[in-house]
Coordinates of C-alpha atoms in Angstrom, one line a residue:
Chain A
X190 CA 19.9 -6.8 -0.9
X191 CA 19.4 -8.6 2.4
X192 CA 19.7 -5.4 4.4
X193 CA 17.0 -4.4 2.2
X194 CA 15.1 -7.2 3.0
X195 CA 16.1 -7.0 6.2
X196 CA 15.0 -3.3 7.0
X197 CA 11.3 -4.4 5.5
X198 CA 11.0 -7.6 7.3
X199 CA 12.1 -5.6 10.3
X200 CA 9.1 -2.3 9.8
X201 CA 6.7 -5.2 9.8
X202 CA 7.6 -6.5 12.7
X203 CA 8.3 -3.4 14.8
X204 CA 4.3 -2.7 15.7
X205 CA 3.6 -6.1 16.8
X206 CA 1.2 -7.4 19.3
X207 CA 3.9 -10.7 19.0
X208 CA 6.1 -8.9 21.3
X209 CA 3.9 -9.9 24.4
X210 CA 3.9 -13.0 23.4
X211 CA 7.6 -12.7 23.5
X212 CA 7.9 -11.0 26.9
X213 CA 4.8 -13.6 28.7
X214 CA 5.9 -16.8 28.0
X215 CA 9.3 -16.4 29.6
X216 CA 8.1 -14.9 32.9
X217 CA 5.1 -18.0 32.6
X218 CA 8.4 -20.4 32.4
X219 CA 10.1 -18.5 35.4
X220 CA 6.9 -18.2 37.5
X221 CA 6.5 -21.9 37.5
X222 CA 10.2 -23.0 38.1
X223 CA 10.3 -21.0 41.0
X224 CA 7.2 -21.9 42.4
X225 CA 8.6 -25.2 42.2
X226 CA 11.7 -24.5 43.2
X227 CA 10.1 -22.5 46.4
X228 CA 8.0 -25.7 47.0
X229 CA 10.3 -28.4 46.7
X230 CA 13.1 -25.9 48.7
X231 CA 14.0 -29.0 51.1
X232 CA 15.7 -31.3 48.4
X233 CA 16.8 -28.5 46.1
X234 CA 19.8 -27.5 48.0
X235 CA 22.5 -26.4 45.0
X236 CA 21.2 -22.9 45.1
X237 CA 21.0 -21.1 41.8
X238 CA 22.1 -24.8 40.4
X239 CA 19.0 -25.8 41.8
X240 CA 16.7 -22.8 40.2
X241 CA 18.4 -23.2 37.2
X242 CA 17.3 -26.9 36.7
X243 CA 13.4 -25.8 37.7
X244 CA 12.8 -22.9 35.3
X245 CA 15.2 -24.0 32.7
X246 CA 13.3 -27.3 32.6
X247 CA 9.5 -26.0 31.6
X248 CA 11.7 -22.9 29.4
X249 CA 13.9 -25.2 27.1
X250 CA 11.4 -28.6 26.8
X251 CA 8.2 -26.6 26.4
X252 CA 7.7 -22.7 26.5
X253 CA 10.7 -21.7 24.6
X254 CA 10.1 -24.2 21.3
X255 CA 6.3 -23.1 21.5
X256 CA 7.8 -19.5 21.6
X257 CA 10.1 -20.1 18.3
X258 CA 7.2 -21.8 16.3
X259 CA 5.0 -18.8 17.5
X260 CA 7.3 -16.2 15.9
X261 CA 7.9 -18.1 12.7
X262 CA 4.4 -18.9 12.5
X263 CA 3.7 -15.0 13.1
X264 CA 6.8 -14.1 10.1
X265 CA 4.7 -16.2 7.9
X266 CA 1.4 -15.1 8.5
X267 CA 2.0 -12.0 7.6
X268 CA 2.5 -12.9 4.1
X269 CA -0.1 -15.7 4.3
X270 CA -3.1 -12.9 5.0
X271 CA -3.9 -10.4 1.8
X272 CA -2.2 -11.9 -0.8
X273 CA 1.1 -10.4 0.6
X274 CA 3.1 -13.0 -0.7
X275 CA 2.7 -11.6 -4.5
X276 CA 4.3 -8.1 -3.1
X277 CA 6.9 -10.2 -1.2
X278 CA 8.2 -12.7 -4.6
X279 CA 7.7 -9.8 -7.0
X280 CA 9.9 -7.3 -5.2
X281 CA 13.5 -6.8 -6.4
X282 CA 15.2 -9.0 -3.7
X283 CA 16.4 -12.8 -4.1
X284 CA 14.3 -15.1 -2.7
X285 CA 17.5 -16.5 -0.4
X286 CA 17.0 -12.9 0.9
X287 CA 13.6 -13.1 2.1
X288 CA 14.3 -16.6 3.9
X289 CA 17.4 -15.5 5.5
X290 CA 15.9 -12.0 6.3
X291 CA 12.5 -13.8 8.1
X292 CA 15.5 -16.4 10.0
X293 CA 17.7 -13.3 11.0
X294 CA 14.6 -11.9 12.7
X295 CA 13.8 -14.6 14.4
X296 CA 17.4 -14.4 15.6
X297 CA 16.8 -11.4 16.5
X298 CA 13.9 -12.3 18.4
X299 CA 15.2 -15.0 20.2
X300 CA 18.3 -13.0 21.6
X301 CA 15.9 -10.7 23.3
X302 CA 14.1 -13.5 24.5
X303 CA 17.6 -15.1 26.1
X304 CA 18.3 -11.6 27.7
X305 CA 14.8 -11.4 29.1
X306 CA 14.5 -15.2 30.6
X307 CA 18.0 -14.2 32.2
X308 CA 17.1 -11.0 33.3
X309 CA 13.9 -12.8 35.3
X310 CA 16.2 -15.8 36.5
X311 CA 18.7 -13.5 38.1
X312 CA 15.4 -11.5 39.6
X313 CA 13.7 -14.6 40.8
X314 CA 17.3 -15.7 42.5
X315 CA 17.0 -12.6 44.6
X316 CA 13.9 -12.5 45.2
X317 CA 14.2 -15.9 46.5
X318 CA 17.3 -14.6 48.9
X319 CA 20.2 -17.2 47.1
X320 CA 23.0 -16.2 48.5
X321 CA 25.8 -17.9 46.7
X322 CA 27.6 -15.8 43.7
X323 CA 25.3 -15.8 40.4
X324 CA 26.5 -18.6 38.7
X325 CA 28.5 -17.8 35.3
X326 CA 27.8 -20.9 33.4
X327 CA 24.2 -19.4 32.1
X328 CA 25.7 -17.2 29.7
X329 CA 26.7 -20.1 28.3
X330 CA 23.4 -21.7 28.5
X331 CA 21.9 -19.2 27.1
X332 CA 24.2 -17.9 24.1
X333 CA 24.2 -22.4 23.3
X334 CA 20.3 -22.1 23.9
X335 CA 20.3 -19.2 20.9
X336 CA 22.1 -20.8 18.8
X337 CA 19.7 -23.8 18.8
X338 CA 17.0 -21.8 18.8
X339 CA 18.1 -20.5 15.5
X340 CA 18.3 -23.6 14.3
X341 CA 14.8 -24.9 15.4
X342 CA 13.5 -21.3 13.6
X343 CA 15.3 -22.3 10.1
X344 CA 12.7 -25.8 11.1
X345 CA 9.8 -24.1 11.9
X346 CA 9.7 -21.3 9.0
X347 CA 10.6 -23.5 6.8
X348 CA 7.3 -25.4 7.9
X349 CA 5.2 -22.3 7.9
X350 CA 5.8 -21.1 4.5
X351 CA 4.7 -24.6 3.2
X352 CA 1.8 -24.5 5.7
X353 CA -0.5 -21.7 5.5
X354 CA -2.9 -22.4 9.0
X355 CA -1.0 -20.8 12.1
X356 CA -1.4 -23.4 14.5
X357 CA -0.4 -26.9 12.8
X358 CA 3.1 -25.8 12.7
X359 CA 3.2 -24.8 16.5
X360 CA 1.2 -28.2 17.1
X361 CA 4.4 -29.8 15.0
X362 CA 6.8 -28.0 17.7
X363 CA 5.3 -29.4 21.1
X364 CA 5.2 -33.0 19.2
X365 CA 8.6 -32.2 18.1
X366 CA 10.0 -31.5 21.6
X367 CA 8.9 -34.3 23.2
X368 CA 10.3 -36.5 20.7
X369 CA 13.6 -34.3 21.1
X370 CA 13.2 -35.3 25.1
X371 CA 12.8 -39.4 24.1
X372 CA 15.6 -38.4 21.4
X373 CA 17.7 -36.9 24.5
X374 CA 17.3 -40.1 26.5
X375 CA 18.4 -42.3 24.1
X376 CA 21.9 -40.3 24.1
X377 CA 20.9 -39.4 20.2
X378 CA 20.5 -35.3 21.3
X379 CA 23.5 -34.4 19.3
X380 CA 21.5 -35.2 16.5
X381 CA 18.2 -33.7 16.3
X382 CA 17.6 -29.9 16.7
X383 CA 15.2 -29.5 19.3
X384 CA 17.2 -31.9 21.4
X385 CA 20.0 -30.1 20.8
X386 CA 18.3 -27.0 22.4
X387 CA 17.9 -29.2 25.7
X388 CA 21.8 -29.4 25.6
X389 CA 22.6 -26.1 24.6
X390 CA 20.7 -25.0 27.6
X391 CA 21.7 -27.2 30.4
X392 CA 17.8 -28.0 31.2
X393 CA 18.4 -32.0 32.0
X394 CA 21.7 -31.4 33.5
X395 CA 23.9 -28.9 34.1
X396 CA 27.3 -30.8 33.6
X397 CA 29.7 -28.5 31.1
X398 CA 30.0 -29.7 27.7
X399 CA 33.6 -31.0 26.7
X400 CA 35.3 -29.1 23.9
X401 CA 34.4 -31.6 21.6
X402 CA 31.1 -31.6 22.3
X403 CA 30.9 -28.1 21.8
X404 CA 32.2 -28.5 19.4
X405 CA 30.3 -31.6 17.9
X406 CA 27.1 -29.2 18.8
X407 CA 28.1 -26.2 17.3
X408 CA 28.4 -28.3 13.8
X409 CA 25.2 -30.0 14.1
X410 CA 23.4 -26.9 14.6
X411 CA 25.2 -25.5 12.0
X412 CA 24.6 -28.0 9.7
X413 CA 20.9 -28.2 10.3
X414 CA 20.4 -24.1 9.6
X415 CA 22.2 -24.5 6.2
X416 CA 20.3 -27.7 5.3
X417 CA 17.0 -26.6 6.4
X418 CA 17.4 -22.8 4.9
X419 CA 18.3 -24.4 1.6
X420 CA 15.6 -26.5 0.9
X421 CA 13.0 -23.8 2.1
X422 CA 15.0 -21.3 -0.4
X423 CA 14.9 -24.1 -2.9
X424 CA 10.5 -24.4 -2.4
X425 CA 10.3 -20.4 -2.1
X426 CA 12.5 -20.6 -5.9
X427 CA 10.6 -23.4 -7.4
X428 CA 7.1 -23.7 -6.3
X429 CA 4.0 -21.4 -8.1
X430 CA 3.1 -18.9 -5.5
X431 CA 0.1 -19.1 -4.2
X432 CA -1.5 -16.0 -1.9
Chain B
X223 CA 8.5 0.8 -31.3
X224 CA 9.8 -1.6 -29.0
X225 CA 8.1 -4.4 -27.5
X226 CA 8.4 -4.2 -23.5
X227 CA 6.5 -7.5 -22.7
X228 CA 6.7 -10.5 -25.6
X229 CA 6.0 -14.0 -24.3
X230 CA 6.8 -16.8 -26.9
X231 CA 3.9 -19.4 -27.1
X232 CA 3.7 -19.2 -23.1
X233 CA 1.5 -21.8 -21.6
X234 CA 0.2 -22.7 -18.1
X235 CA -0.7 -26.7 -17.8
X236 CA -2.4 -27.9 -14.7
X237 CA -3.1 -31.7 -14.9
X238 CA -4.1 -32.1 -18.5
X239 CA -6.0 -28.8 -18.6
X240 CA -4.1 -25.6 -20.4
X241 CA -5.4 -22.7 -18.3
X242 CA -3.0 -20.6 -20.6
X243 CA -2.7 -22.3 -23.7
X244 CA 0.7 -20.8 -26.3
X245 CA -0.2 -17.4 -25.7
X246 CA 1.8 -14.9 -27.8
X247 CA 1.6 -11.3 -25.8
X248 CA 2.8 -8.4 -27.5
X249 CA 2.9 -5.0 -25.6
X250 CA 4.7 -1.9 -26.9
X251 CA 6.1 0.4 -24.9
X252 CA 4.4 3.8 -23.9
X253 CA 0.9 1.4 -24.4
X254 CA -2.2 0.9 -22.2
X255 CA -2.6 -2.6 -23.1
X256 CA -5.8 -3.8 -22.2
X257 CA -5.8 -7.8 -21.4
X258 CA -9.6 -8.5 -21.8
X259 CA -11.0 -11.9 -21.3
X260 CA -14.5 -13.3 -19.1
X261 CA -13.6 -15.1 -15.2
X262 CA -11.1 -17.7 -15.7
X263 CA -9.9 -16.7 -19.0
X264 CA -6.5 -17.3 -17.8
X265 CA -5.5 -14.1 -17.6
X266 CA -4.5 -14.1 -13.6
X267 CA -2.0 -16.8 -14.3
X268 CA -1.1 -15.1 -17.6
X269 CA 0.4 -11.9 -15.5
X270 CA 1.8 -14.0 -12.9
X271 CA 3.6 -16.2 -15.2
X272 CA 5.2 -12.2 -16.5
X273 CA 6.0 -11.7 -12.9
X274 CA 7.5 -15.1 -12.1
X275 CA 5.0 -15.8 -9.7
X276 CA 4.1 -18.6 -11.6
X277 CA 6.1 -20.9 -13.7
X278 CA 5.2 -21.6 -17.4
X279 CA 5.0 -25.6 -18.1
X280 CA 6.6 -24.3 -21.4
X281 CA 7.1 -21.4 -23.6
X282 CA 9.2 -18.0 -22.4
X283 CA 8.9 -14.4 -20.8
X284 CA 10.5 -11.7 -22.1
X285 CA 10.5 -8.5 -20.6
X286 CA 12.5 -5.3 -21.4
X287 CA 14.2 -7.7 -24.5
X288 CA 15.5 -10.1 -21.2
X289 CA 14.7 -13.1 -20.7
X290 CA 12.6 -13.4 -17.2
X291 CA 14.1 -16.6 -16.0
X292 CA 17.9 -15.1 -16.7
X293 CA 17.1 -11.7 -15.2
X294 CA 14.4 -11.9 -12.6
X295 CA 15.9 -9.5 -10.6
X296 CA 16.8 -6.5 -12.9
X297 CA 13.4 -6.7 -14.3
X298 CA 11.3 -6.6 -11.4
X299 CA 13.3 -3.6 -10.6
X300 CA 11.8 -2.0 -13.1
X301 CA 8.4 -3.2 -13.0
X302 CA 5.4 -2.5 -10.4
X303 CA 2.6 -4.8 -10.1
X304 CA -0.8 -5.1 -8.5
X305 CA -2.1 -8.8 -8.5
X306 CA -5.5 -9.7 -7.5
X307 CA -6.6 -8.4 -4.6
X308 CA -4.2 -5.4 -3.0
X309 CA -1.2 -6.7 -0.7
X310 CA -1.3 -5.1 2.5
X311 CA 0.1 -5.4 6.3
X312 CA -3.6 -4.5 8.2
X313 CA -1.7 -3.9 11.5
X314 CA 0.5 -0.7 9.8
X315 CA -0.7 2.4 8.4
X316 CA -1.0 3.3 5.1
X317 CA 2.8 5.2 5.3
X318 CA 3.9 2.0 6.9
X319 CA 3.4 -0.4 4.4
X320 CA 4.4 2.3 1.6
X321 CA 7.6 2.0 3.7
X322 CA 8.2 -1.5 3.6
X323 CA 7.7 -0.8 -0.5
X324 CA 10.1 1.9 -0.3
X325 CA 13.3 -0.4 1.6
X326 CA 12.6 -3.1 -0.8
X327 CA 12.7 -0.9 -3.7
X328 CA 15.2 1.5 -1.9
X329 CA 13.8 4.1 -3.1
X330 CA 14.1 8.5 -1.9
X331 CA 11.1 9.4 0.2
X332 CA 10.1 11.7 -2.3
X333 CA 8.9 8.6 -4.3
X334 CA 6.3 7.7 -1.4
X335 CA 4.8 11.0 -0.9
X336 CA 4.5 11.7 -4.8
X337 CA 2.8 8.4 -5.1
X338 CA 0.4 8.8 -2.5
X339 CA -0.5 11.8 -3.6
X340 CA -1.4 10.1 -7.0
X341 CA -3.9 8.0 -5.6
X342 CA -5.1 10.8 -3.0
X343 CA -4.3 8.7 0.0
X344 CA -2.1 11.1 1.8
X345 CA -4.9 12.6 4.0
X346 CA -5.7 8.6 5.5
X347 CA -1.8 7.7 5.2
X348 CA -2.1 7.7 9.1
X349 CA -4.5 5.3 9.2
X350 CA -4.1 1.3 9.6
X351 CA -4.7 -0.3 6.3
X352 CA -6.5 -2.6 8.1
X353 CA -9.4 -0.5 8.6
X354 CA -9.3 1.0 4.8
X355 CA -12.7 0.8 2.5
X356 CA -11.8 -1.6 -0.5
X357 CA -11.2 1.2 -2.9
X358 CA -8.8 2.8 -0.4
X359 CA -7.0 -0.4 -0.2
X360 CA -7.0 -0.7 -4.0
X361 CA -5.5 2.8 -3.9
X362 CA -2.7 2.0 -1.3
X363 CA -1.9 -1.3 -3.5
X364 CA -1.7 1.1 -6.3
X365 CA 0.7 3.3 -4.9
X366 CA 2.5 0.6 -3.6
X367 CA 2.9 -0.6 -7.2
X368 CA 4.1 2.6 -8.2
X369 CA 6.6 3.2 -5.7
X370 CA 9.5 3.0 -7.8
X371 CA 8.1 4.6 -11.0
X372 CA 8.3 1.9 -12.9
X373 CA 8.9 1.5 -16.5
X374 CA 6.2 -1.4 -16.8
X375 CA 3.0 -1.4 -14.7
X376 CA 0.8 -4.8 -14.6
X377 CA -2.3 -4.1 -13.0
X378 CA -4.9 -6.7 -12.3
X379 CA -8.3 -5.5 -12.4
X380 CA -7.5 -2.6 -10.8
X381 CA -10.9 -0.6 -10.7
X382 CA -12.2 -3.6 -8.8
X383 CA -14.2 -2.4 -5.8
X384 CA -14.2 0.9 -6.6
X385 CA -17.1 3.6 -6.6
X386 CA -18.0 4.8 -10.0
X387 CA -16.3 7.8 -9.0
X388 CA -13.1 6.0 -8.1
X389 CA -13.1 4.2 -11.3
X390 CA -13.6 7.3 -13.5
X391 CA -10.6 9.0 -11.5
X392 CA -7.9 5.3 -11.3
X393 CA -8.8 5.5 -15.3
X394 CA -7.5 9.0 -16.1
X395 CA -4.3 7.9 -14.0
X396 CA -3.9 5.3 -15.5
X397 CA -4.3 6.9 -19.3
X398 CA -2.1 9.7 -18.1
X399 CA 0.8 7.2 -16.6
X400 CA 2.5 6.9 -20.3
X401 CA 2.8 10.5 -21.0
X402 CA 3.4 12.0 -17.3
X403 CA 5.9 9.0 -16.4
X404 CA 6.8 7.5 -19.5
X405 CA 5.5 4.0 -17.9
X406 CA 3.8 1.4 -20.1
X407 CA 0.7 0.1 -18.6
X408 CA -0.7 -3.8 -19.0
X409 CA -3.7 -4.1 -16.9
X410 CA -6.4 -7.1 -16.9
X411 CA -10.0 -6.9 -17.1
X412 CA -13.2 -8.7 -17.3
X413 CA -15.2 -5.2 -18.7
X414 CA -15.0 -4.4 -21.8
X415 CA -16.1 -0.8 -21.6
X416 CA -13.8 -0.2 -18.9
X417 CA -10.7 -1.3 -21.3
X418 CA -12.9 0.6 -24.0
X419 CA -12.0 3.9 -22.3
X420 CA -8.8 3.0 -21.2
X421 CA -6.5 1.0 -23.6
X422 CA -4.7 2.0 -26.4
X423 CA -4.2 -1.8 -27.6
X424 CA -6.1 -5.3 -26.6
X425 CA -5.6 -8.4 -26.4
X426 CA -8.7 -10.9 -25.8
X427 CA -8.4 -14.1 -24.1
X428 CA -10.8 -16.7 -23.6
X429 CA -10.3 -20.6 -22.3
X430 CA -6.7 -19.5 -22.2
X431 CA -6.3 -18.9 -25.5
X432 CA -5.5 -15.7 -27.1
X433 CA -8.3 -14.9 -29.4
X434 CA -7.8 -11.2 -30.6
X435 CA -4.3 -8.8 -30.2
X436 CA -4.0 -5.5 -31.8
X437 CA -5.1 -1.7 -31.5
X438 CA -8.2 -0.2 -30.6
X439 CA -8.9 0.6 -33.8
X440 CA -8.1 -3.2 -35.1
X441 CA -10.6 -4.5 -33.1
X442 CA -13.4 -1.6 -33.4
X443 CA -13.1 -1.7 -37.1
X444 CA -14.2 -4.9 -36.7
X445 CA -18.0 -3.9 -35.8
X446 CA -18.4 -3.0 -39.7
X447 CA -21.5 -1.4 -40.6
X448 CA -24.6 -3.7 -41.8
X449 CA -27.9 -2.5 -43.6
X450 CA -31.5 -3.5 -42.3
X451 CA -34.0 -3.2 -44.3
X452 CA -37.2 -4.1 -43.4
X453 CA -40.1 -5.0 -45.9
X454 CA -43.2 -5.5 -45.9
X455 CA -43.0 -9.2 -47.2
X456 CA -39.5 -10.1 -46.2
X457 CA -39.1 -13.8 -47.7
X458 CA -40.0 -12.4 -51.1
X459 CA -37.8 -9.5 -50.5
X460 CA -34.9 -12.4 -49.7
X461 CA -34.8 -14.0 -53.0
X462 CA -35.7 -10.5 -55.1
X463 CA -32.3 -9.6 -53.3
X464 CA -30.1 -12.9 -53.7
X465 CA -31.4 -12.4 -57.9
X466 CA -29.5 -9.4 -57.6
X467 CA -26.5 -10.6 -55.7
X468 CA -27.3 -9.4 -52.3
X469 CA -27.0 -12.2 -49.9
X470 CA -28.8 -10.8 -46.9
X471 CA -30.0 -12.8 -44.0
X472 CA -33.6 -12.6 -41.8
X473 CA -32.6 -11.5 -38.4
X474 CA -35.7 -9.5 -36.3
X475 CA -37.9 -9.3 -38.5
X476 CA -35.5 -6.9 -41.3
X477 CA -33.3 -8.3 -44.2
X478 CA -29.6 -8.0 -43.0
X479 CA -27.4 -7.2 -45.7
X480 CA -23.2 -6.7 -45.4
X481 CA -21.5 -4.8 -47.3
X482 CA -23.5 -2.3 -49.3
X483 CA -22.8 1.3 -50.4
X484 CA -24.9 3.8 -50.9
X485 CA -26.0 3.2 -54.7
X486 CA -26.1 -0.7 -54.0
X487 CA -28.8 0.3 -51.1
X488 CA -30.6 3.1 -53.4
X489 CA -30.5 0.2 -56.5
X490 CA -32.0 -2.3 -54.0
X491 CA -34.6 0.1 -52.1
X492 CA -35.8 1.0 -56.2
X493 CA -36.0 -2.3 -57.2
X494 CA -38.1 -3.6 -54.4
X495 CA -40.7 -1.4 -54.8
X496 CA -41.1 -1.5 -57.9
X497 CA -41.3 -5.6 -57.5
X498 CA -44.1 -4.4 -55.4
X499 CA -42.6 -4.8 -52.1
X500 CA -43.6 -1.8 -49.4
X501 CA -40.3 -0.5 -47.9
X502 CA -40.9 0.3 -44.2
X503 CA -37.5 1.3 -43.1
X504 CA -34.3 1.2 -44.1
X505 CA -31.4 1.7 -41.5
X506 CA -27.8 0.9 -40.6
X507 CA -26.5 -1.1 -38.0
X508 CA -23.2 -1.5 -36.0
X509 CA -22.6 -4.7 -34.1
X510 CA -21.8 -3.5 -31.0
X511 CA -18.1 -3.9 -29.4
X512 CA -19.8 -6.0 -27.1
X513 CA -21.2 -7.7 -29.4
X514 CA -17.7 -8.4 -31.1
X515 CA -16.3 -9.6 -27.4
X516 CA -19.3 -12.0 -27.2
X517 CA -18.4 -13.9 -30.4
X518 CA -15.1 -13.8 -30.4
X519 CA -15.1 -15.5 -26.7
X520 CA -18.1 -17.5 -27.9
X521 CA -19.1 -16.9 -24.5
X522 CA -22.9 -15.8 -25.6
X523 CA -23.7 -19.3 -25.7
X524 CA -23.7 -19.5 -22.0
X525 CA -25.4 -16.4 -21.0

């Protein structure tokens, strides 16, 4: 049932104009890191460290939430716009499937994001002439970054189903991640989803995560996509649809 | 003949108002079952409630001899539905969105070119639903519904925004669905001649209340025959008549009279002219199905 779901969710997505979305924000997020990065070149003297902390800092507090509410806004809009959600709730799938199929593709989504924003970091690190070896540590970054991301999607669709306008929920997002960045401060990170995205990533600092902390984040994250994907599936089961 | 949709005093309460107030639906399979009722009737939320779209404050769904709550899933399966407007994705084609029907359905691809065909879309299945007239999209949402050949249909206003020609040829598809496909068809509407031509049974709604269920035929045999006659002096003509046990009643200038056979209007013709009363005319009169709908929905008052 969900891989019927999945395979509909995924025909609706395939001829998309939201894939430039997906491919411009990312290189925005690069262009300005390294601009910085090139102009700030006398105190920034760790190398790809240093690039890392410039791109990854605009990507993981603002471009890459906006992204994630942009795609879940888009996965809901679909079914907002000509009555679509009547054909979605009266098709033989269980309404768990259709949440978990829209969160999977947003998964989906996100993963070729992380390959793409990695794929321009190691290009802008040549082009910039770093010498030193390409650092390992952002695969890490990166596949932490995902898994947050995933989380923040369960969020944000979840927010768009209930909310039929297109922008509100990506206004929620930016609001969201500067509270995460406040949230981060205060040492509470571990505990709020789009702070845990500026962990997973390594945007504020690069220090590796203990074991436990990885550990601690993996949970939280975890624990956050079940929570969040059960109330939305709970709305989607009990609330009179409206199209 | 076995019931394929039966709701049990099904009603929709919003606030204090009952848009759908212990409604009792009855369709049989291999029908065309025409739900008739004026705008806001209640019939909308009626078929959603079927469909689970919309939950009843109280009273149940059965479809198929399941209960809908208990078996959502094996009876949409097995039902295709058009609700409101058609549901489309306008940045696909036509064969696009048909596809997203047929993974959700899983159904051969034999399915989707045998149901485009049906609603003669397959030479603009190429072309982004976006850009389709209303009547194409009402086709696409049609075959969409269709998809999996269902054994129950529920079509809301489906001729809606279609050319005259459209609507004559959606009609004979739909009258032909029970025989060629053995599917049972419940479709909404506001026009009465359009269920007229199309339904083999009707059920009338009005303020959310089911007024009137039964055949065709029930509800035509309704508009019974009536005599005018028209006199030359109809108030004397009145009470000549009640003497004789005809209670008639003035309406347009002629004495309307129910109920009267042949030798009870020959006796009454005779005996008014010989009381001296000039017979102009002398005719029978059908109330109208229309008529019938008016006063049943007591919606004449407003018009």
């Amino acid at each position: 049932m969900l891989i019927k779901s999945l395979a509909a969710e995924w025909l609706k997505m395939r001829k998309s104009y939201i894939w430039s979305i997906l491919a411009a924000l990312p290189a925005v997020s690069i262009l300005i890191g390294t601009a910085n990065y090139y102009a700030n070149k006398s105190v920034l003297t760790n190398g790809w460290y240093s690039l890392w902390t410039q791109v990854s800092l605009f990507y993981g507090e603002f471009f890459l939430p906006v992204l994630i509410a942009i795609c879940c806004a888009y996965l809901c809009r679909l079914e907002h716009f000509n009555k679509n959600w009547y054909q979605v709730m009266t098709a033989p799938v269980s309404r768990s499937a259709i949440f978990i199929s829209k969160l999977a593709i947003a998964g989906i989504m996100m993963l070729i994001v992380q390959a793409f924003f990695l794929l321009l970091y190691f290009c802008a690190g040549k082009v910039l002439g770093l010498a030193s070896p390409f650092p390992i540590e952002t695969v890490g970054w990166m596949s932490r970054g995902l898994y947050a991301s995933i989380a923040i999607s369960a969020v944000q669709l979840a927010l768009s189903i209930r909310i039929r306008s297109f922008a509100v929920p990506i206004g929620i997002s930016i609001c969201a991640a500067f509270i995460g960045l406040g949230m981060y401060v205060m040492k509470l990170g571990m505990f709020y989803p789009y702070s845990l995205l500026t962990i997973g990533i390594g945007a504020l600092s690069q220090e590796s995560l203990t074991i436990a902390e990885n550990g601690l984040f993996l949970a939280m994250n975890s624990l956050f996509i079940v929570i969040v994907s059960a109330i939305a599936i709970r709305y989607l089961s009990k609330r009179d649809v409206v199209a | 003949m076995n019931a394929i949709v039966s709701t049990h005093n099904l009603s929709k309460r919003y606030g204090d108002a009952y848009r759908v107030n212990e409604v009792n639906l009855e369709v049989h399979e291999g029908e065309v079952y025409g739900f008739l009722g004026p705008n806001g009737a209640g019939k909308s939320t009626t078929l959603k409630m079927l469909l689970g779209l919309v939950k009843p404050s109280s009273g149940k769904v059965v479809v198929f001899g399941k209960e809908f709550d208990k078996n959502r899933l094996s009876i949409l399966r097995q039902t295709g539905s058009l609700i409101e407007s058609p549901s489309y994705y306008g940045h696909l084609t036509g064969l696009e969105n048909m596809r997203i029907m047929q993974r959700l359905h899983d159904v051969p691809d034999k399915n989707v070119c045998e149901a485009l065909k049906i609603v003669r879309l397959e030479n603009h299945k190429d072309k982004k639903a976006g850009l389709y007239s209303l009547g194409m999209k009402q086709r696409l949402g049609i075959a969409m519904a269709l998809i999996a050949f269902p054994k129950l249909l529920i079509l809301d206003e489906p001729t809606n925004g279609l050319d005259p020609a459209g609507i004559g040829e959606i009609r004979e598809l739909i009258k032909s669905l029970p025989q060629r496909y053995g599917i049972t068809v419940l479709l909404s509407s506001h026009l009465l001649s359009e269920i007229e031509q199309i339904a083999t049974s009707v059920g009338i709604i009005s303020d959310g209340k089911l007024l009137f269920q039964g055949s065709m035929e029930a509800l035509q045999s309704k508009s019974q025959p009536r005599i005018a006659i028209k006199t030359v002096d109809n108030e004397t003509a009145h009470v000549l008549l009640y003497r004789q046990g005809f209670h008639s009643v003035i309406e347009d200038d002629a004495l309307i009279v129910k109920e009267m056979n042949d030798e009870q209007t020959a006796f009454a013709n005779r005996m008014l002219v010989q009381a001296g009363i000039d017979v102009i005319r002398i005719e029978e009169r059908r109330k109208s199905l229309e008529r019938i709908f008016l006063e049943l929905t007591g919606k004449e008052k407003s018009l």
